[in-house]
């Protein structure tokens, strides 16, 4: 375990207990507290040790502040990260691909176009766009308007505007940009049955989910043939605009040198990465992994993309010893990362203020963290990525500290289900970091006397229970002294640093 940083001035616990035992009701109590200068921060270490103490045995935790590691517990132990694997997929995508460019889904033909008639087949060429959608399915699925999408309907609109009245041939779907494996081969079969990810294809519409009329009701079903489903949807859109078709929709390859008839472009890649992270979209993550493989010459496969991500992490100097990239989403239990690696990935991507940072869910506000940490100081200042499998719980991200600095952290539990106790430990960690206030770089050069009294500091069950059991009636008085002394002693801070308050899970 490593601990570094600078110690926050705080009234020693023993002094607080002595003062409390003497009684605080008669008036303020003065305590002389020297403020240490540069060195380790035992208070931060103790708080983070508390997180570990309330976590299952197979837990790793790493924390850096402004790029410098300040704490690590089993930081180099290999762990299954669950959806925290998406951080590697996202960081590599933003680093190696054009974050401002969109995916282009094109409709092409090699046939002549004469008097508004295409004298042959047209081919819908998939680009791997994870946001390809239709207005109909968005309405049926009640997709929020803010979620980025590329409407396939736009291709039909463009043909109508160009005066196309008929296609003599068929509408074909081309998914050749990626391989045709619908799932990652090493995934358990239940992932498909549970729709943990839609079927994978370079031409997948609506997350690989189709809307069917079953017994008079519209139902969502997993697409058996994503590219065929996409061209059927496009054929319907063309028919609705009065464009006649000469053949049945099918699949095929675009001829070399085919002319472009229409194109729809997705929102910028960084918006799609943000949507993938905030919603923890497994299918989108897997498609992004395959796109990395194509872009870097490794082929549009899971294995090709995995090689690219592993290479990027190694070249960035953040790959953990023995780490393994098995997929892009974290559904595969063959993924192996370390807590230090995840912290390194976030920092290597630019840390605070980076595109990756802006792509993360925000505590109490958005994505998978919208209902998390709502009773802690982490609301609005913790940005992160959650993860869970049957025996895995993970959380990694960044926290803006009260003094304006940034803590980057990674916390992974293996070998235990995501129980309320594990969630409570995450809440504990979020509160520790969100309320941490380092002292000035050089510390306060002179000790001084600080009065105790005024408002009660917050304290939670984990912090108070052991003391209450040992010294009944003392805890509340101790909290008063500690909170007020903190406020006075740490003259370099903008305000008092609140007493740690582990809080029961709020979900």
CSV table of C-alpha atoms in Angstrom, one decimal:
chain,number,residue,atom,x,y,z
A,1,UNK,CA,0.0,0.0,0.0
A,2,UNK,CA,1.2,3.5,-0.8
A,3,UNK,CA,0.1,6.8,0.6
A,4,UNK,CA,1.4,10.2,-0.3
A,5,UNK,CA,0.2,13.8,-0.3
A,6,UNK,CA,-0.2,16.4,2.4
A,7,UNK,CA,-1.9,16.0,5.7
A,8,UNK,CA,-5.0,18.0,6.5
A,9,UNK,CA,-4.9,19.7,9.8
A,10,UNK,CA,-7.4,18.2,12.2
A,11,UNK,CA,-7.7,18.0,16.0
A,12,UNK,CA,-6.3,14.7,17.2
A,13,UNK,CA,-9.0,12.2,18.2
A,14,UNK,CA,-7.5,11.8,21.7
A,15,UNK,CA,-7.5,15.6,22.3
A,16,UNK,CA,-11.1,15.7,21.2
A,17,UNK,CA,-12.2,13.0,23.5
A,18,UNK,CA,-10.4,14.6,26.5
A,19,UNK,CA,-12.0,17.9,25.8
A,20,UNK,CA,-15.4,16.3,25.3
A,21,UNK,CA,-15.1,14.4,28.6
A,22,UNK,CA,-14.4,17.7,30.4
A,23,UNK,CA,-17.7,19.2,29.0
A,24,UNK,CA,-18.2,21.7,26.2
A,25,UNK,CA,-21.4,23.3,27.3
A,26,UNK,CA,-19.8,26.0,29.5
A,27,UNK,CA,-18.0,27.8,26.7
A,28,UNK,CA,-15.4,27.4,23.9
A,29,UNK,CA,-12.4,25.2,24.5
A,30,UNK,CA,-9.0,26.2,23.1
A,31,UNK,CA,-6.6,23.6,21.5
A,32,UNK,CA,-3.2,24.4,20.2
A,33,UNK,CA,-2.6,22.4,17.0
A,34,UNK,CA,0.6,22.5,15.0
A,35,UNK,CA,0.1,22.2,11.2
A,36,UNK,CA,2.5,19.9,9.4
A,37,UNK,CA,4.1,20.8,6.1
A,38,UNK,CA,4.8,18.6,3.1
A,39,UNK,CA,4.6,14.8,3.8
A,40,UNK,CA,2.1,12.0,3.9
A,41,UNK,CA,-1.5,12.6,4.8
A,42,UNK,CA,-2.4,10.1,7.5
A,43,UNK,CA,-6.0,11.4,7.6
A,44,UNK,CA,-6.7,10.7,4.0
A,45,UNK,CA,-5.0,7.3,4.4
A,46,UNK,CA,-7.1,6.5,7.4
A,47,UNK,CA,-10.3,7.5,5.5
A,48,UNK,CA,-9.4,5.3,2.5
A,49,UNK,CA,-8.4,2.5,4.8
A,50,UNK,CA,-11.9,2.8,6.1
A,51,UNK,CA,-13.3,2.2,2.6
A,52,UNK,CA,-11.1,-1.0,2.3
A,53,UNK,CA,-12.2,-2.1,5.8
A,54,UNK,CA,-15.8,-2.0,4.8
A,55,UNK,CA,-15.2,-3.8,1.4
A,56,UNK,CA,-14.9,-7.5,0.6
A,57,UNK,CA,-11.5,-9.1,0.7
A,58,UNK,CA,-10.8,-9.1,-3.0
A,59,UNK,CA,-10.9,-5.4,-3.5
A,60,UNK,CA,-8.5,-3.0,-5.2
A,61,UNK,CA,-8.4,0.8,-4.8
A,62,UNK,CA,-6.2,3.4,-6.4
A,63,UNK,CA,-6.4,7.2,-6.1
A,64,UNK,CA,-4.3,10.0,-7.6
A,65,UNK,CA,-4.6,13.7,-7.0
A,66,UNK,CA,-3.7,16.0,-9.9
A,67,UNK,CA,-1.9,13.1,-11.5
A,68,UNK,CA,0.1,12.0,-8.5
A,69,UNK,CA,-0.8,8.7,-6.8
A,70,UNK,CA,-1.8,9.3,-3.2
A,71,UNK,CA,-3.2,5.9,-2.2
A,72,UNK,CA,-3.1,2.3,-3.5
A,73,UNK,CA,-4.5,-0.9,-2.0
A,74,UNK,CA,-3.6,-4.0,-4.2
A,75,UNK,CA,-3.2,-1.5,-7.0
A,76,UNK,CA,-1.5,-3.9,-9.3
A,77,UNK,CA,-3.7,-6.9,-8.6
A,78,UNK,CA,-5.5,-8.1,-11.8
A,79,UNK,CA,-9.3,-7.8,-11.5
A,80,UNK,CA,-12.3,-8.4,-13.7
A,81,UNK,CA,-13.6,-4.8,-14.3
A,82,UNK,CA,-17.1,-5.4,-15.6
A,83,UNK,CA,-18.3,-2.3,-17.4
A,84,UNK,CA,-15.2,-0.3,-16.3
A,85,UNK,CA,-13.7,-2.0,-19.4
A,86,UNK,CA,-15.7,0.6,-21.4
A,87,UNK,CA,-13.3,3.3,-20.1
A,88,UNK,CA,-10.5,1.7,-22.1
A,89,UNK,CA,-12.6,1.4,-25.2
A,90,UNK,CA,-13.7,5.0,-24.9
A,91,UNK,CA,-10.3,6.4,-24.2
A,92,UNK,CA,-8.7,4.5,-27.1
A,93,UNK,CA,-11.5,5.6,-29.4
A,94,UNK,CA,-11.1,9.3,-28.5
A,95,UNK,CA,-7.3,9.1,-28.8
A,96,UNK,CA,-7.0,7.1,-32.0
A,97,UNK,CA,-10.0,8.2,-34.0
A,98,UNK,CA,-11.4,11.6,-35.0
A,99,UNK,CA,-13.6,12.5,-32.1
A,100,UNK,CA,-15.4,15.2,-34.1
A,101,UNK,CA,-16.2,13.0,-37.1
A,102,UNK,CA,-19.4,11.0,-37.5
A,103,UNK,CA,-20.1,7.6,-39.0
A,104,UNK,CA,-21.4,7.7,-42.6
A,105,UNK,CA,-24.1,5.2,-43.7
A,106,UNK,CA,-24.3,5.4,-47.5
A,107,UNK,CA,-26.8,4.2,-50.1
A,108,UNK,CA,-24.9,3.4,-53.3
A,109,UNK,CA,-25.5,1.9,-56.8
A,110,UNK,CA,-23.5,0.8,-59.8
A,111,UNK,CA,-26.6,1.0,-62.0
A,112,UNK,CA,-27.5,4.0,-64.2
A,113,UNK,CA,-30.1,6.5,-63.0
A,114,UNK,CA,-32.4,7.5,-65.9
A,115,UNK,CA,-35.4,9.9,-65.5
A,116,UNK,CA,-35.8,9.2,-61.8
A,117,UNK,CA,-35.4,5.4,-62.2
A,118,UNK,CA,-32.4,3.4,-60.8
A,119,UNK,CA,-31.9,0.7,-63.3
A,120,UNK,CA,-30.7,-1.9,-60.9
A,121,UNK,CA,-29.9,-2.7,-57.2
A,122,UNK,CA,-29.1,-0.2,-54.5
A,123,UNK,CA,-26.9,-1.1,-51.6
A,124,UNK,CA,-27.1,0.2,-48.0
A,125,UNK,CA,-23.5,0.2,-46.7
A,126,UNK,CA,-23.1,-0.2,-43.0
A,127,UNK,CA,-20.4,1.9,-41.2
A,128,UNK,CA,-20.8,0.5,-37.7
A,129,UNK,CA,-22.9,3.5,-36.5
A,130,UNK,CA,-24.2,2.5,-33.1
A,131,UNK,CA,-26.8,5.2,-33.3
A,132,UNK,CA,-28.5,4.2,-36.5
A,133,UNK,CA,-32.3,4.4,-35.9
A,134,UNK,CA,-35.7,5.2,-37.4
A,135,UNK,CA,-38.2,7.8,-36.3
A,136,UNK,CA,-40.8,5.0,-35.8
A,137,UNK,CA,-38.8,2.9,-33.4
A,138,UNK,CA,-37.7,5.9,-31.5
A,139,UNK,CA,-41.3,6.8,-30.9
A,140,UNK,CA,-42.4,3.2,-30.0
A,141,UNK,CA,-39.4,2.8,-27.6
A,142,UNK,CA,-39.9,6.3,-26.2
A,143,UNK,CA,-36.2,7.2,-26.7
A,144,UNK,CA,-35.4,10.5,-25.1
A,145,UNK,CA,-34.9,13.3,-27.6
A,146,UNK,CA,-31.5,14.1,-26.2
A,147,UNK,CA,-30.1,10.7,-27.0
A,148,UNK,CA,-27.9,11.0,-30.2
A,149,UNK,CA,-29.2,9.2,-33.3
A,150,UNK,CA,-28.8,8.9,-37.0
A,151,UNK,CA,-32.2,8.5,-38.7
A,152,UNK,CA,-32.2,6.0,-41.6
A,153,UNK,CA,-35.3,7.9,-42.9
A,154,UNK,CA,-32.9,10.6,-44.1
A,155,UNK,CA,-31.7,8.3,-46.9
A,156,UNK,CA,-35.3,8.0,-48.2
A,157,UNK,CA,-35.8,11.7,-47.9
A,158,UNK,CA,-32.8,12.4,-50.0
A,159,UNK,CA,-33.9,10.0,-52.8
A,160,UNK,CA,-37.3,11.7,-52.8
A,161,UNK,CA,-35.7,15.1,-53.0
A,162,UNK,CA,-33.5,13.9,-55.9
A,163,UNK,CA,-36.6,12.9,-57.9
A,164,UNK,CA,-36.1,9.2,-57.6
A,165,UNK,CA,-39.4,7.5,-58.4
A,166,UNK,CA,-38.5,3.8,-58.8
A,167,UNK,CA,-35.7,1.3,-58.1
A,168,UNK,CA,-35.9,-1.5,-60.6
A,169,UNK,CA,-33.7,-3.8,-58.5
A,170,UNK,CA,-33.5,-4.7,-54.8
A,171,UNK,CA,-32.3,-2.9,-51.7
A,172,UNK,CA,-29.3,-4.9,-50.4
A,173,UNK,CA,-27.6,-4.6,-47.0
A,174,UNK,CA,-23.8,-4.6,-46.8
A,175,UNK,CA,-22.3,-5.3,-43.3
A,176,UNK,CA,-18.8,-6.2,-44.6
A,177,UNK,CA,-17.0,-3.5,-42.7
A,178,UNK,CA,-17.0,-5.8,-39.6
A,179,UNK,CA,-17.1,-9.6,-39.3
A,180,UNK,CA,-20.5,-11.3,-39.0
A,181,UNK,CA,-20.2,-12.6,-35.5
A,182,UNK,CA,-23.3,-11.5,-33.6
A,183,UNK,CA,-21.8,-12.0,-30.1
A,184,UNK,CA,-18.3,-12.2,-28.7
A,185,UNK,CA,-17.5,-15.9,-28.9
A,186,UNK,CA,-16.3,-16.1,-25.3
A,187,UNK,CA,-19.5,-14.7,-23.8
A,188,UNK,CA,-21.8,-16.9,-21.8
A,189,UNK,CA,-24.9,-17.9,-23.9
A,190,UNK,CA,-27.1,-16.1,-21.4
A,191,UNK,CA,-25.9,-12.7,-22.4
A,192,UNK,CA,-27.8,-13.0,-25.7
A,193,UNK,CA,-30.8,-14.5,-24.1
A,194,UNK,CA,-30.9,-11.6,-21.6
A,195,UNK,CA,-30.3,-9.0,-24.3
A,196,UNK,CA,-27.2,-7.8,-22.5
A,197,UNK,CA,-26.1,-6.7,-25.9
A,198,UNK,CA,-27.9,-6.4,-29.2
A,199,UNK,CA,-26.6,-8.5,-32.1
A,200,UNK,CA,-23.3,-7.1,-33.5
A,201,UNK,CA,-23.2,-5.9,-37.0
A,202,UNK,CA,-21.8,-3.0,-39.0
A,203,UNK,CA,-25.4,-2.5,-40.2
A,204,UNK,CA,-27.5,-2.9,-37.1
A,205,UNK,CA,-30.6,-0.7,-36.7
A,206,UNK,CA,-32.2,0.3,-33.4
A,207,UNK,CA,-29.6,-1.4,-31.2
A,208,UNK,CA,-30.3,-4.6,-33.0
A,209,UNK,CA,-33.8,-4.7,-31.7
A,210,UNK,CA,-36.9,-5.0,-34.0
A,211,UNK,CA,-40.5,-4.0,-33.3
A,212,UNK,CA,-43.0,-6.7,-34.2
A,213,UNK,CA,-46.8,-7.0,-34.0
A,214,UNK,CA,-47.5,-10.0,-31.8
A,215,UNK,CA,-51.1,-10.8,-30.8
A,216,UNK,CA,-52.1,-7.3,-31.6
A,217,UNK,CA,-49.3,-5.8,-29.5
A,218,UNK,CA,-46.1,-4.1,-30.5
A,219,UNK,CA,-43.1,-6.0,-29.0
A,220,UNK,CA,-39.4,-5.6,-29.0
A,221,UNK,CA,-37.5,-8.7,-30.3
A,222,UNK,CA,-33.9,-9.4,-31.0
A,223,UNK,CA,-33.0,-9.1,-34.7
A,224,UNK,CA,-32.1,-12.4,-36.2
A,225,UNK,CA,-30.5,-10.7,-39.2
A,226,UNK,CA,-29.6,-7.1,-38.5
A,227,UNK,CA,-28.6,-6.0,-42.0
A,228,UNK,CA,-31.7,-7.6,-43.5
A,229,UNK,CA,-33.8,-5.8,-40.9
A,230,UNK,CA,-32.2,-2.5,-41.8
A,231,UNK,CA,-32.9,-2.8,-45.5
A,232,UNK,CA,-36.5,-3.8,-44.8
A,233,UNK,CA,-36.9,-0.7,-42.7
A,234,UNK,CA,-35.4,1.4,-45.5
A,235,UNK,CA,-37.6,-0.2,-48.1
A,236,UNK,CA,-40.6,0.7,-46.0
A,237,UNK,CA,-39.4,4.3,-45.8
A,238,UNK,CA,-39.0,4.4,-49.6
A,239,UNK,CA,-42.4,3.0,-50.2
A,240,UNK,CA,-44.0,5.5,-47.8
A,241,UNK,CA,-42.5,8.2,-50.0
A,242,UNK,CA,-43.9,6.8,-53.2
A,243,UNK,CA,-40.7,5.2,-54.4
A,244,UNK,CA,-41.4,1.8,-56.0
A,245,UNK,CA,-39.2,-1.2,-55.6
A,246,UNK,CA,-38.6,-3.9,-58.2
A,247,UNK,CA,-37.4,-6.7,-55.8
A,248,UNK,CA,-37.4,-8.0,-52.3
A,249,UNK,CA,-34.9,-6.6,-49.7
A,250,UNK,CA,-31.8,-8.8,-49.2
A,251,UNK,CA,-28.2,-8.8,-48.2
A,252,UNK,CA,-25.1,-8.4,-50.5
A,253,UNK,CA,-21.9,-6.5,-51.1
A,254,UNK,CA,-21.5,-3.0,-52.6
A,255,UNK,CA,-19.7,-3.2,-56.0
A,256,UNK,CA,-16.3,-1.5,-56.3
A,257,UNK,CA,-16.7,2.1,-57.5
A,258,UNK,CA,-20.4,2.3,-56.8
A,259,UNK,CA,-21.9,5.8,-57.0
A,260,UNK,CA,-23.3,7.4,-53.9
A,261,UNK,CA,-27.0,8.2,-54.0
A,262,UNK,CA,-27.5,9.4,-50.4
A,263,UNK,CA,-25.7,9.5,-47.1
A,264,UNK,CA,-26.6,10.1,-43.4
A,265,UNK,CA,-24.0,11.1,-40.9
A,266,UNK,CA,-24.1,10.4,-37.2
A,267,UNK,CA,-23.5,12.9,-34.5
A,268,UNK,CA,-19.8,13.4,-33.7
A,269,UNK,CA,-18.0,10.3,-32.3
A,270,UNK,CA,-17.4,12.0,-28.9
A,271,UNK,CA,-21.2,12.3,-28.4
A,272,UNK,CA,-21.7,8.6,-29.2
A,273,UNK,CA,-18.8,7.7,-26.8
A,274,UNK,CA,-20.5,9.8,-24.1
A,275,UNK,CA,-23.9,8.1,-24.7
A,276,UNK,CA,-22.2,4.7,-24.6
A,277,UNK,CA,-20.5,5.5,-21.2
A,278,UNK,CA,-23.5,7.2,-19.5
A,279,UNK,CA,-26.0,4.5,-20.5
A,280,UNK,CA,-23.4,1.7,-20.3
A,281,UNK,CA,-24.4,0.5,-23.8
A,282,UNK,CA,-22.8,-2.8,-24.4
A,283,UNK,CA,-23.6,-3.1,-28.1
A,284,UNK,CA,-22.2,0.4,-28.8
A,285,UNK,CA,-19.0,-0.4,-26.9
A,286,UNK,CA,-18.5,-3.6,-28.9
A,287,UNK,CA,-19.1,-1.8,-32.3
A,288,UNK,CA,-16.6,0.9,-31.2
A,289,UNK,CA,-14.0,-1.8,-30.5
A,290,UNK,CA,-14.5,-3.3,-33.9
A,291,UNK,CA,-14.1,0.2,-35.5
A,292,UNK,CA,-10.8,0.6,-33.7
A,293,UNK,CA,-9.7,-2.6,-35.4
A,294,UNK,CA,-10.7,-1.4,-38.8
A,295,UNK,CA,-9.1,2.0,-38.4
A,296,UNK,CA,-5.8,0.7,-37.1
A,297,UNK,CA,-5.5,-2.1,-39.7
A,298,UNK,CA,-6.3,-5.0,-37.4
A,299,UNK,CA,-9.6,-5.9,-39.0
A,300,UNK,CA,-13.2,-5.4,-37.9
A,301,UNK,CA,-13.3,-8.0,-35.2
A,302,UNK,CA,-13.4,-8.1,-31.4
A,303,UNK,CA,-9.9,-9.6,-31.4
A,304,UNK,CA,-8.6,-7.0,-33.8
A,305,UNK,CA,-10.0,-4.1,-31.7
A,306,UNK,CA,-8.8,-5.7,-28.5
A,307,UNK,CA,-5.2,-5.7,-29.9
A,308,UNK,CA,-5.5,-2.0,-30.7
A,309,UNK,CA,-6.8,-1.1,-27.2
A,310,UNK,CA,-4.1,-3.2,-25.5
A,311,UNK,CA,-1.4,-1.6,-27.7
A,312,UNK,CA,-2.7,1.9,-26.9
A,313,UNK,CA,-2.7,1.3,-23.2
A,314,UNK,CA,0.9,-0.1,-23.4
A,315,UNK,CA,2.1,2.9,-25.5
A,316,UNK,CA,0.5,5.3,-23.1
A,317,UNK,CA,2.4,3.6,-20.3
A,318,UNK,CA,-0.7,2.7,-18.3
A,319,UNK,CA,-1.2,-1.0,-19.0
A,320,UNK,CA,-1.2,-3.1,-15.9
A,321,UNK,CA,1.2,-6.1,-15.7
A,322,UNK,CA,-0.6,-9.0,-17.2
A,323,UNK,CA,-3.7,-7.0,-18.2
A,324,UNK,CA,-6.0,-8.6,-20.8
A,325,UNK,CA,-8.5,-6.9,-23.2
A,326,UNK,CA,-11.2,-9.6,-24.1
A,327,UNK,CA,-14.0,-7.3,-25.3
A,328,UNK,CA,-15.1,-3.7,-25.5
A,329,UNK,CA,-18.0,-3.7,-23.0
A,330,UNK,CA,-16.8,-5.6,-20.0
A,331,UNK,CA,-19.3,-8.4,-20.3
A,332,UNK,CA,-16.5,-10.9,-20.8
A,333,UNK,CA,-15.0,-12.2,-17.5
A,334,UNK,CA,-11.7,-12.7,-19.4
A,335,UNK,CA,-11.0,-9.0,-19.1
A,336,UNK,CA,-8.2,-8.3,-16.6
A,337,UNK,CA,-7.2,-4.8,-15.4
A,338,UNK,CA,-5.7,-3.2,-12.3
A,339,UNK,CA,-7.0,-0.3,-10.4
A,340,UNK,CA,-3.7,1.6,-11.2
A,341,UNK,CA,-4.4,0.9,-14.9
A,342,UNK,CA,-7.9,2.4,-14.8
A,343,UNK,CA,-6.6,5.5,-13.0
A,344,UNK,CA,-3.8,5.8,-15.6
A,345,UNK,CA,-6.3,5.4,-18.4
A,346,UNK,CA,-8.4,8.3,-17.2
A,347,UNK,CA,-5.4,10.5,-16.5
A,348,UNK,CA,-3.8,9.6,-19.9
A,349,UNK,CA,-7.0,10.6,-21.6
A,350,UNK,CA,-6.5,14.1,-20.2
A,351,UNK,CA,-8.0,13.9,-16.7
A,352,UNK,CA,-10.2,16.7,-15.6
A,353,UNK,CA,-11.7,18.8,-18.4
A,354,UNK,CA,-11.0,16.2,-21.0
A,355,UNK,CA,-13.5,14.8,-23.5
A,356,UNK,CA,-13.5,11.6,-21.6
A,357,UNK,CA,-14.3,13.4,-18.4
A,358,UNK,CA,-17.1,15.2,-20.1
A,359,UNK,CA,-18.5,11.9,-21.3
A,360,UNK,CA,-18.9,10.3,-17.9
A,361,UNK,CA,-22.1,10.1,-15.8
A,362,UNK,CA,-22.4,12.7,-13.0
A,363,UNK,CA,-23.3,11.7,-9.5
A,364,UNK,CA,-26.9,12.6,-8.7
A,365,UNK,CA,-27.5,14.1,-12.2
A,366,UNK,CA,-27.0,11.8,-15.2
A,367,UNK,CA,-26.7,8.4,-16.7
A,368,UNK,CA,-26.0,5.4,-14.4
A,369,UNK,CA,-25.1,7.7,-11.6
A,370,UNK,CA,-28.3,9.8,-11.7
A,371,UNK,CA,-29.6,8.2,-8.5
A,372,UNK,CA,-26.3,7.5,-6.8
A,373,UNK,CA,-24.5,9.4,-4.0
A,374,UNK,CA,-27.5,11.8,-3.7
A,375,UNK,CA,-27.0,12.3,0.0
A,376,UNK,CA,-23.3,12.8,-0.2
A,377,UNK,CA,-21.0,15.7,-1.1
A,378,UNK,CA,-20.3,13.9,-4.4
A,379,UNK,CA,-23.4,15.2,-6.1
A,380,UNK,CA,-22.3,17.2,-9.2
A,381,UNK,CA,-18.6,16.8,-8.5
A,382,UNK,CA,-18.1,13.0,-9.0
A,383,UNK,CA,-18.0,11.8,-12.6
A,384,UNK,CA,-17.7,8.1,-13.2
A,385,UNK,CA,-18.3,4.8,-14.8
A,386,UNK,CA,-20.1,2.0,-12.9
A,387,UNK,CA,-19.8,-1.7,-13.5
A,388,UNK,CA,-21.4,-4.9,-12.2
A,389,UNK,CA,-21.5,-8.6,-13.0
A,390,UNK,CA,-22.7,-11.4,-10.8
A,391,UNK,CA,-19.5,-11.3,-8.7
A,392,UNK,CA,-18.0,-8.0,-9.8
A,393,UNK,CA,-18.6,-4.4,-8.7
A,394,UNK,CA,-16.6,-1.5,-10.0
A,395,UNK,CA,-16.5,2.3,-10.0
A,396,UNK,CA,-13.9,4.6,-11.5
A,397,UNK,CA,-13.8,8.3,-12.4
A,398,UNK,CA,-12.9,11.7,-11.2
A,399,UNK,CA,-13.9,14.0,-8.3
A,400,UNK,CA,-13.4,17.8,-8.2
A,401,UNK,CA,-12.0,18.5,-4.7
A,402,UNK,CA,-13.2,21.5,-2.6
A,403,UNK,CA,-9.9,23.3,-3.3
A,404,UNK,CA,-10.2,22.9,-7.0
A,405,UNK,CA,-7.9,19.9,-7.4
A,406,UNK,CA,-8.9,16.6,-9.0
A,407,UNK,CA,-8.9,13.1,-7.6
A,408,UNK,CA,-8.9,10.2,-10.1
A,409,UNK,CA,-9.9,6.9,-8.6
A,410,UNK,CA,-10.7,3.3,-9.4
A,411,UNK,CA,-12.4,0.8,-7.1
A,412,UNK,CA,-13.0,-2.9,-8.1
A,413,UNK,CA,-14.5,-5.7,-6.0
A,414,UNK,CA,-14.3,-9.3,-7.3
A,415,UNK,CA,-15.6,-12.5,-5.8
A,416,UNK,CA,-18.7,-10.9,-4.2
A,417,UNK,CA,-22.1,-9.8,-5.5
A,418,UNK,CA,-23.0,-6.1,-5.7
A,419,UNK,CA,-24.7,-6.1,-2.3
A,420,UNK,CA,-25.9,-3.1,-0.2
A,421,UNK,CA,-22.7,-3.4,1.8
A,422,UNK,CA,-20.5,-2.9,-1.3
A,423,UNK,CA,-22.7,0.0,-2.4
A,424,UNK,CA,-22.2,1.5,1.0
A,425,UNK,CA,-18.4,1.2,0.6
A,426,UNK,CA,-18.7,3.1,-2.7
A,427,UNK,CA,-20.7,5.8,-0.9
A,428,UNK,CA,-18.0,6.0,1.7
A,429,UNK,CA,-15.4,6.4,-1.0
A,430,UNK,CA,-17.4,9.1,-2.8
A,431,UNK,CA,-17.8,11.1,0.5
A,432,UNK,CA,-14.1,10.7,1.4
A,433,UNK,CA,-12.9,12.2,-1.9
A,434,UNK,CA,-15.6,14.8,-2.3
A,435,UNK,CA,-14.9,16.3,1.1
A,436,UNK,CA,-11.1,16.0,1.1
A,437,UNK,CA,-9.3,19.3,1.4
A,438,UNK,CA,-5.5,19.1,1.1
A,439,UNK,CA,-3.5,21.8,3.0
A,440,UNK,CA,-1.5,24.5,1.3
A,441,UNK,CA,1.6,23.3,-0.5
A,442,UNK,CA,3.9,24.6,2.3
A,443,UNK,CA,1.4,24.1,5.2
A,444,UNK,CA,0.5,26.7,7.8
A,445,UNK,CA,3.9,27.8,9.3
A,446,UNK,CA,2.5,28.8,12.7
A,447,UNK,CA,0.3,26.9,15.1
A,448,UNK,CA,-2.5,28.8,16.7
A,449,UNK,CA,-5.4,28.3,19.2
A,450,UNK,CA,-8.8,27.4,17.6
A,451,UNK,CA,-12.1,27.7,19.6
A,452,UNK,CA,-14.4,24.7,19.6
A,453,UNK,CA,-18.2,24.9,19.5
A,454,UNK,CA,-20.8,26.1,17.0
A,455,UNK,CA,-22.6,23.7,14.6
A,456,UNK,CA,-22.5,20.0,14.8
A,457,UNK,CA,-20.5,18.3,12.1
A,458,UNK,CA,-22.1,15.5,10.1
A,459,UNK,CA,-21.2,12.0,11.2
A,460,UNK,CA,-22.5,8.7,10.0
A,461,UNK,CA,-23.0,5.3,11.6
A,462,UNK,CA,-19.7,3.8,10.5
A,463,UNK,CA,-17.7,6.6,12.0
A,464,UNK,CA,-19.7,7.0,15.2
A,465,UNK,CA,-20.6,3.5,16.2
A,466,UNK,CA,-17.2,2.2,17.5
A,467,UNK,CA,-16.7,5.4,19.5
A,468,UNK,CA,-20.2,5.4,20.9
A,469,UNK,CA,-19.8,1.9,22.1
A,470,UNK,CA,-16.5,2.6,23.8
A,471,UNK,CA,-17.3,6.1,25.2
A,472,UNK,CA,-21.1,6.6,25.4
A,473,UNK,CA,-22.2,10.3,25.3
A,474,UNK,CA,-18.9,11.6,24.0
A,475,UNK,CA,-19.3,11.3,20.2
A,476,UNK,CA,-21.5,14.3,19.6
A,477,UNK,CA,-19.2,16.6,21.7
A,478,UNK,CA,-16.2,15.2,19.8
A,479,UNK,CA,-17.8,16.1,16.5
A,480,UNK,CA,-18.5,19.6,17.6
A,481,UNK,CA,-14.9,20.1,18.6
A,482,UNK,CA,-13.4,18.5,15.5
A,483,UNK,CA,-15.6,20.4,13.0
A,484,UNK,CA,-15.0,23.8,14.5
A,485,UNK,CA,-11.2,23.2,15.1
A,486,UNK,CA,-10.9,22.1,11.4
A,487,UNK,CA,-12.5,25.3,10.3
A,488,UNK,CA,-10.1,27.5,12.3
A,489,UNK,CA,-6.9,25.5,12.1
A,490,UNK,CA,-6.8,25.1,8.3
A,491,UNK,CA,-6.5,28.7,7.4
A,492,UNK,CA,-5.3,27.9,3.9
A,493,UNK,CA,-8.6,26.3,3.0
A,494,UNK,CA,-11.6,28.2,1.6
A,495,UNK,CA,-13.8,26.7,4.3
A,496,UNK,CA,-14.2,23.8,6.7
A,497,UNK,CA,-13.7,20.3,5.6
A,498,UNK,CA,-16.7,18.3,6.7
A,499,UNK,CA,-16.4,15.3,9.0
A,500,UNK,CA,-16.6,12.0,7.0
A,501,UNK,CA,-20.1,10.7,6.8
A,502,UNK,CA,-20.6,7.2,5.5
A,503,UNK,CA,-24.2,7.0,4.3
A,504,UNK,CA,-26.5,4.1,3.7
A,505,UNK,CA,-27.0,3.3,0.0
A,506,UNK,CA,-29.6,5.5,-1.7
A,507,UNK,CA,-30.7,3.0,-4.3
